[in-house]
mmCIF file of C-alpha atoms in Angstrom:
data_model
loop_
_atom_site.group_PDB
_atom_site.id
_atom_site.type_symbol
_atom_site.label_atom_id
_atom_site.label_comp_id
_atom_site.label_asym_id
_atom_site.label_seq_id
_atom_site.Cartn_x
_atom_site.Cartn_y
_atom_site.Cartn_z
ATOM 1 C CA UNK A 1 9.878 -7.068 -11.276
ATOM 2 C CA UNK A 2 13.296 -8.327 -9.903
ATOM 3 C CA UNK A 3 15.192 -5.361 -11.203
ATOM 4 C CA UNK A 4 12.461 -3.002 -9.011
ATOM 5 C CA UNK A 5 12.722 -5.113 -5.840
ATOM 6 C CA UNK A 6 16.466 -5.109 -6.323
ATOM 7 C CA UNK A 7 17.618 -1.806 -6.794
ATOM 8 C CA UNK A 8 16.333 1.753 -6.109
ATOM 9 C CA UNK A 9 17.207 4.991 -8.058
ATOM 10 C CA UNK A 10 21.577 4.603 -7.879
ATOM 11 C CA UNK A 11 21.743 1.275 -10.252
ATOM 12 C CA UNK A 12 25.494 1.962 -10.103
ATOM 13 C CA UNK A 13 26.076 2.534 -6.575
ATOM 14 C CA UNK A 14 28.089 -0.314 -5.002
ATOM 15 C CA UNK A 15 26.626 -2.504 -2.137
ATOM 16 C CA UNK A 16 29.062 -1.103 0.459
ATOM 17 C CA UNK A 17 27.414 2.453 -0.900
ATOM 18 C CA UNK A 18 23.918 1.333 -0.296
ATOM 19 C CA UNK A 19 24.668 -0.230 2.813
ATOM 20 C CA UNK A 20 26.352 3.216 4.045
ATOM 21 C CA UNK A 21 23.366 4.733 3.012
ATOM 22 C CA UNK A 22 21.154 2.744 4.588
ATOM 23 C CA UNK A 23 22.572 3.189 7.732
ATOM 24 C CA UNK A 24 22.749 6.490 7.918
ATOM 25 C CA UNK A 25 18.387 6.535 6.769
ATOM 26 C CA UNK A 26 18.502 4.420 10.157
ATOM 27 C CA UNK A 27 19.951 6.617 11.774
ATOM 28 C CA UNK A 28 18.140 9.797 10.828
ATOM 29 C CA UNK A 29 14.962 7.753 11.151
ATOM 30 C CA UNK A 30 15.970 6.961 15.706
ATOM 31 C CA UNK A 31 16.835 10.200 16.325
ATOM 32 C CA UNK A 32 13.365 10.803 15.042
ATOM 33 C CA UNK A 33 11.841 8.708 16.787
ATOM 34 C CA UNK A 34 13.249 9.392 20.194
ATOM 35 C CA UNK A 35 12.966 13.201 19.467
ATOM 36 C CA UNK A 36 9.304 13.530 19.138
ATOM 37 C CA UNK A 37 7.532 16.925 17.912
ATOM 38 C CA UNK A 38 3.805 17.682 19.756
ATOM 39 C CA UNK A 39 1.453 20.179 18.651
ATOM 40 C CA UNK A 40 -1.206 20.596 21.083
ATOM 41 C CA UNK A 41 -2.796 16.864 20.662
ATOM 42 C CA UNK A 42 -1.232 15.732 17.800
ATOM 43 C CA UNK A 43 2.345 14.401 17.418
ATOM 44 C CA UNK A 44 4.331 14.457 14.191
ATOM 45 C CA UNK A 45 5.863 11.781 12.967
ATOM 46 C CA UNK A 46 8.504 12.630 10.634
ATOM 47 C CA UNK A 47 10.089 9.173 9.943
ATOM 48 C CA UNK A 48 7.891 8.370 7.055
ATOM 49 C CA UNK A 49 9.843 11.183 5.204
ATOM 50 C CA UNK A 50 13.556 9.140 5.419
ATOM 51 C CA UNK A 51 11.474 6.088 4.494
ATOM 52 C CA UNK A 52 9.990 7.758 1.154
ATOM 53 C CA UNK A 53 13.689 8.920 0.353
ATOM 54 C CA UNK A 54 15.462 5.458 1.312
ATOM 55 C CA UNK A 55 12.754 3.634 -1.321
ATOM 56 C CA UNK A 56 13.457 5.981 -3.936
ATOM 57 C CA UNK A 57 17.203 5.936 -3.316
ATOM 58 C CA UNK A 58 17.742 2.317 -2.311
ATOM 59 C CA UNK A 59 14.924 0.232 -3.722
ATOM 60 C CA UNK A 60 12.023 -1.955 -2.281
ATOM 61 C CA UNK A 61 14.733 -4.483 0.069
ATOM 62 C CA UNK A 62 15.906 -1.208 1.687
ATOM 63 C CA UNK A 63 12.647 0.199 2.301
ATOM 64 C CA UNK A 64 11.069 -3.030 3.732
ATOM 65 C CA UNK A 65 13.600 -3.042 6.122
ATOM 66 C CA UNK A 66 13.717 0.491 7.460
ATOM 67 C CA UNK A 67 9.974 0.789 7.752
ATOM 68 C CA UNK A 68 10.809 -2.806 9.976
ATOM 69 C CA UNK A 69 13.604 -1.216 12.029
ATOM 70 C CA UNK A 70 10.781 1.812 12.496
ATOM 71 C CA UNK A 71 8.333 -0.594 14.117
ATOM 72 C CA UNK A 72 10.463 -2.466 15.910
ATOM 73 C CA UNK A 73 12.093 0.696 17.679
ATOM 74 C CA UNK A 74 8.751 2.220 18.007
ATOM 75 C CA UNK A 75 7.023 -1.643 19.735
ATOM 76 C CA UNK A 76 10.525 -1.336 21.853
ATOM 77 C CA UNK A 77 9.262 2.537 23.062
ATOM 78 C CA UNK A 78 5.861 1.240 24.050
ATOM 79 C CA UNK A 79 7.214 -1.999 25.818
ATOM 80 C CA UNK A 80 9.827 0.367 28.038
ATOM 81 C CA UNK A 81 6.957 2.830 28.476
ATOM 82 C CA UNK A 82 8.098 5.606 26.638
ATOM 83 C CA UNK A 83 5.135 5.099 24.711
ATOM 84 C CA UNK A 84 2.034 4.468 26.967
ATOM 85 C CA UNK A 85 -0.596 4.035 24.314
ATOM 86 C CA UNK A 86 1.881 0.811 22.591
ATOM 87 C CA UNK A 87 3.118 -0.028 25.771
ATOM 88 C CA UNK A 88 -1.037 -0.999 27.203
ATOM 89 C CA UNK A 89 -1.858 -2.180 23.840
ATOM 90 C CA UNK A 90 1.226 -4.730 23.637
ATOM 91 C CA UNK A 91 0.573 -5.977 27.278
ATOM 92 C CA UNK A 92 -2.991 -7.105 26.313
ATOM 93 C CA UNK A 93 -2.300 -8.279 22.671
ATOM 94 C CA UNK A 94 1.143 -8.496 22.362
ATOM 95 C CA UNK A 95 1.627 -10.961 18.941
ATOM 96 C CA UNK A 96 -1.141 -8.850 16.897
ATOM 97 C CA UNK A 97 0.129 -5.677 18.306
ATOM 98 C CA UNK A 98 4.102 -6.674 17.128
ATOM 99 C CA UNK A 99 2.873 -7.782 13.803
ATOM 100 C CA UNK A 100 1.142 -4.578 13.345
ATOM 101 C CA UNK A 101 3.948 -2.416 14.793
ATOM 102 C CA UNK A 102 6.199 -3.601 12.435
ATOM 103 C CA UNK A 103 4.110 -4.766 9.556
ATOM 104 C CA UNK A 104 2.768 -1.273 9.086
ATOM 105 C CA UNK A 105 5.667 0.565 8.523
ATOM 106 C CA UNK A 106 7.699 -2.296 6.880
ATOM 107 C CA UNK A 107 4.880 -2.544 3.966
ATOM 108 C CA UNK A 108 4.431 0.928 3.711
ATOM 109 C CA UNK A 109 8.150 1.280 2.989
ATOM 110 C CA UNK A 110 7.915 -1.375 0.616
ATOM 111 C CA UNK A 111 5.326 -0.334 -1.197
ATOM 112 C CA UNK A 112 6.461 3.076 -1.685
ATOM 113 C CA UNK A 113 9.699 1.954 -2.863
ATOM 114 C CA UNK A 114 8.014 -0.206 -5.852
ATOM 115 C CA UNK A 115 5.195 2.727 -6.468
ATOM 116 C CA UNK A 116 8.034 4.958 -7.355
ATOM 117 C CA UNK A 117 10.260 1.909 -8.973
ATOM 118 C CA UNK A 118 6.876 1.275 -11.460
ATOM 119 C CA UNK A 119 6.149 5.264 -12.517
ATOM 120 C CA UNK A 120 9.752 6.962 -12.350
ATOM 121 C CA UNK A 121 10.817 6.256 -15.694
ATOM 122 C CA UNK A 122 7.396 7.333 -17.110
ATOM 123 C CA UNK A 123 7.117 10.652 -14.660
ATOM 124 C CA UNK A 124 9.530 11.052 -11.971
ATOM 125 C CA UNK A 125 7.852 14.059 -10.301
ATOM 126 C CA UNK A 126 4.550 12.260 -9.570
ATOM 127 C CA UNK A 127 6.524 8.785 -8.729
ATOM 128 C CA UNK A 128 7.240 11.137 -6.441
ATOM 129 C CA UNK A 129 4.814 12.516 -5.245
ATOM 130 C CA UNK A 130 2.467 9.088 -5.295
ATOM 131 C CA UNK A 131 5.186 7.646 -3.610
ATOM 132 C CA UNK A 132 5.038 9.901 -0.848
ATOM 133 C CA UNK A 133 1.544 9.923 -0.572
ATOM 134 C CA UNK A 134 0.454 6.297 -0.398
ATOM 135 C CA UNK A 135 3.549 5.313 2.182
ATOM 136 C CA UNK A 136 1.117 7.556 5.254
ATOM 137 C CA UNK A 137 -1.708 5.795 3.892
ATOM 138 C CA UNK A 138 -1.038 2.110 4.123
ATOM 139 C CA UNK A 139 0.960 2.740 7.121
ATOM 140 C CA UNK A 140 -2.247 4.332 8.455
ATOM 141 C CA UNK A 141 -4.448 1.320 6.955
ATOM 142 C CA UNK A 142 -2.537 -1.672 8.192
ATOM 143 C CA UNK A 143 -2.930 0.086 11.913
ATOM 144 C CA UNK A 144 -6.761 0.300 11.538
ATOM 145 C CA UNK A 145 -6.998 -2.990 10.733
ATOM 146 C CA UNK A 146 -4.921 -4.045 13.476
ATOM 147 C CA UNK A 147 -6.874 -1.883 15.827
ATOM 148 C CA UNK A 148 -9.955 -3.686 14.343
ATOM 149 C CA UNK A 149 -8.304 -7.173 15.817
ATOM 150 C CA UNK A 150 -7.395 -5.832 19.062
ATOM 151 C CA UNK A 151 -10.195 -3.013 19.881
ATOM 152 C CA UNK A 152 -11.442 -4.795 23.282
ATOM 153 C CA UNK A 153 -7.723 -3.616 24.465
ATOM 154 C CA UNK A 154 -7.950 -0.425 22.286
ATOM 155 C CA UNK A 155 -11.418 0.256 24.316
ATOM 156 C CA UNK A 156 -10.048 -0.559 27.639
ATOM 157 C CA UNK A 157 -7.031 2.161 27.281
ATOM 158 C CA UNK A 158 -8.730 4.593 25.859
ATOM 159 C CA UNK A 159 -11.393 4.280 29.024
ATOM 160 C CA UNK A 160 -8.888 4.614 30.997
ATOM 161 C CA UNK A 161 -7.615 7.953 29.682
ATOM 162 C CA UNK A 162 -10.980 8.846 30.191
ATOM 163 C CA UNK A 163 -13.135 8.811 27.001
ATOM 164 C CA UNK A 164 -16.481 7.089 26.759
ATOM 165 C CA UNK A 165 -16.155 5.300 24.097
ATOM 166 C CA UNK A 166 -18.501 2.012 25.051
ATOM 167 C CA UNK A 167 -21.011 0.925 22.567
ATOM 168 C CA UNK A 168 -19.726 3.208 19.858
ATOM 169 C CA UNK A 169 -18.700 1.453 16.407
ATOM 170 C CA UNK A 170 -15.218 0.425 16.513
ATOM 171 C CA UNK A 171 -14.126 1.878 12.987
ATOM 172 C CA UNK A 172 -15.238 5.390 14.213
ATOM 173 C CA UNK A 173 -13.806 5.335 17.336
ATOM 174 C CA UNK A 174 -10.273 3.984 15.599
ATOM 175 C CA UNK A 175 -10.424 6.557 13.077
ATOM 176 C CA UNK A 176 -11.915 9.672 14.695
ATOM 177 C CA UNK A 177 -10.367 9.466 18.338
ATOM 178 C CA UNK A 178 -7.248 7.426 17.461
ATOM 179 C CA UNK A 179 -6.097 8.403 13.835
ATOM 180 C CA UNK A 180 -7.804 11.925 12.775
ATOM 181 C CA UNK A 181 -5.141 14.387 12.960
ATOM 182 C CA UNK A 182 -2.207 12.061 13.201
ATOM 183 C CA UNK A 183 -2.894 10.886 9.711
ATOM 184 C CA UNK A 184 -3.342 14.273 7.773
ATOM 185 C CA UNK A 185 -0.690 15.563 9.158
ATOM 186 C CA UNK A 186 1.464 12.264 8.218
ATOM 187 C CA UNK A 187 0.220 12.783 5.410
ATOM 188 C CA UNK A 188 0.600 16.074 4.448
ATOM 189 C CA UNK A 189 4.135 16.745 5.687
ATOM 190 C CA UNK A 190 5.013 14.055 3.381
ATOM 191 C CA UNK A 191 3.353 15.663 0.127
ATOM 192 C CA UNK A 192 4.906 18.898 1.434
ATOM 193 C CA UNK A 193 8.504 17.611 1.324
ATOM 194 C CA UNK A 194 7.663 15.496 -1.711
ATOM 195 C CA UNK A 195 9.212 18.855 -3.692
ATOM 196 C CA UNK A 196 12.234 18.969 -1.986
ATOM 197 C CA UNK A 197 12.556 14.887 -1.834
ATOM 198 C CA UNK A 198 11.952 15.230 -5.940
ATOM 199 C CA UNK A 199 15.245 17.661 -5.786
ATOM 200 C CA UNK A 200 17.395 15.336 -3.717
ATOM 201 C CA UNK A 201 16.680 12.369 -6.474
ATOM 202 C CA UNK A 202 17.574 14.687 -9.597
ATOM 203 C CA UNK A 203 20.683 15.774 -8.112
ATOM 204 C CA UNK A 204 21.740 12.409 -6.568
ATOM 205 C CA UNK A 205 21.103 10.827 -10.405
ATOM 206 C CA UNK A 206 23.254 13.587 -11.897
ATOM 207 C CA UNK A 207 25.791 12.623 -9.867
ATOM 208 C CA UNK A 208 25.709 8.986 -10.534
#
């Protein structure tokens, strides 16, 4: 278990390498962030993708700690009001709403790094593939259950906007109004570049 928490797929690549790396997921995963993509409703999140690729590449430390720099940047974009929705929910419950900010993607990240650590050797296609696929998932899980904590807040906003949404059971309301389309598309822009993601590793391991 140490040798999957301490390295990803380049076992030879030097610290200064992975560190390089890392930086430049980082990078990739701000611009992202402040460069948001809408479709009607919904917005796409696209960071989760650099997150699959930095566990694969760089191991479960890595991982943990982009998915950490993700929340934090995205709790910092709701407390400057560039995101509304994190910005009301933070000024109401701001401890739960940090911890799940940056909880969420943090453990996501991690787990998606060790997912593909445990199954690569065995089949590296679905590692990936599984990999990709549960990161969305527990990302989306660890928010429900913070919404759970904090849904007299979560009511009041979304009253606000608008919706009548008193008396109706707080699980639906979380995962029809809030999550629905959010999710599936999370999640399936992540098995759709889980191909191409697959590619990157093969040719990145030929190389080292």
């Amino acid at each position: 278990m140490t040798g999957l928490l301490s390295s990803g797929s380049w076992r030879s690549m030097s610290r200064a390498k992975r560190i390089a790396y890392f930086s430049i997921f980082t990078a990739i995963t701000i611009v992202m962030q402040f460069v948001p993509i809408t479709f009607g409703p919904v917005n796409i999140n696209m960071t989760l993708i650099p997150l699959v690729l930095c566990g694969m590449v760089l191991g479960f430390w890595y991982s943990l700690s982009l998915g950490a720099i993700i929340g934090i940047v995205f709790l910092i974009q709701g407390i400057t009001g560039y995101e509304p929705f994190t910005g009301y929910l933070f000024y109401h419950s701001p401890i739960i709403l940090t911890i799940t900010c940056v909880g969420k993607t943090a453990i996501a990240g991690g787990v998606g790094a060790l997912i593909y650590q445990l199954l690569k050797d065995k089949n590296k296609y679905l590692a990936t593939f599984l990999s990709a696929g549960i990161i969305p998932v527990v990302n989306t899980g660890i928010f429900v259950l913070g919404m759970l904590i904090i849904k007299g807040s979560l009511y009041e906003f979304l009253e606000s906007a608008g919706l009548e949404v008193a008396g109706m059971n707080p699980l639906y309301v979380i995962l029809v109004i809030v999550v629905t389309w959010n999710f599936f598309v999370e999640f399936g822009l992540n098995l759709l570049f889980a191909p191409a993601i697959y590619r990157i590793i093969k040719a990145v391991d030929k190389g080292f």
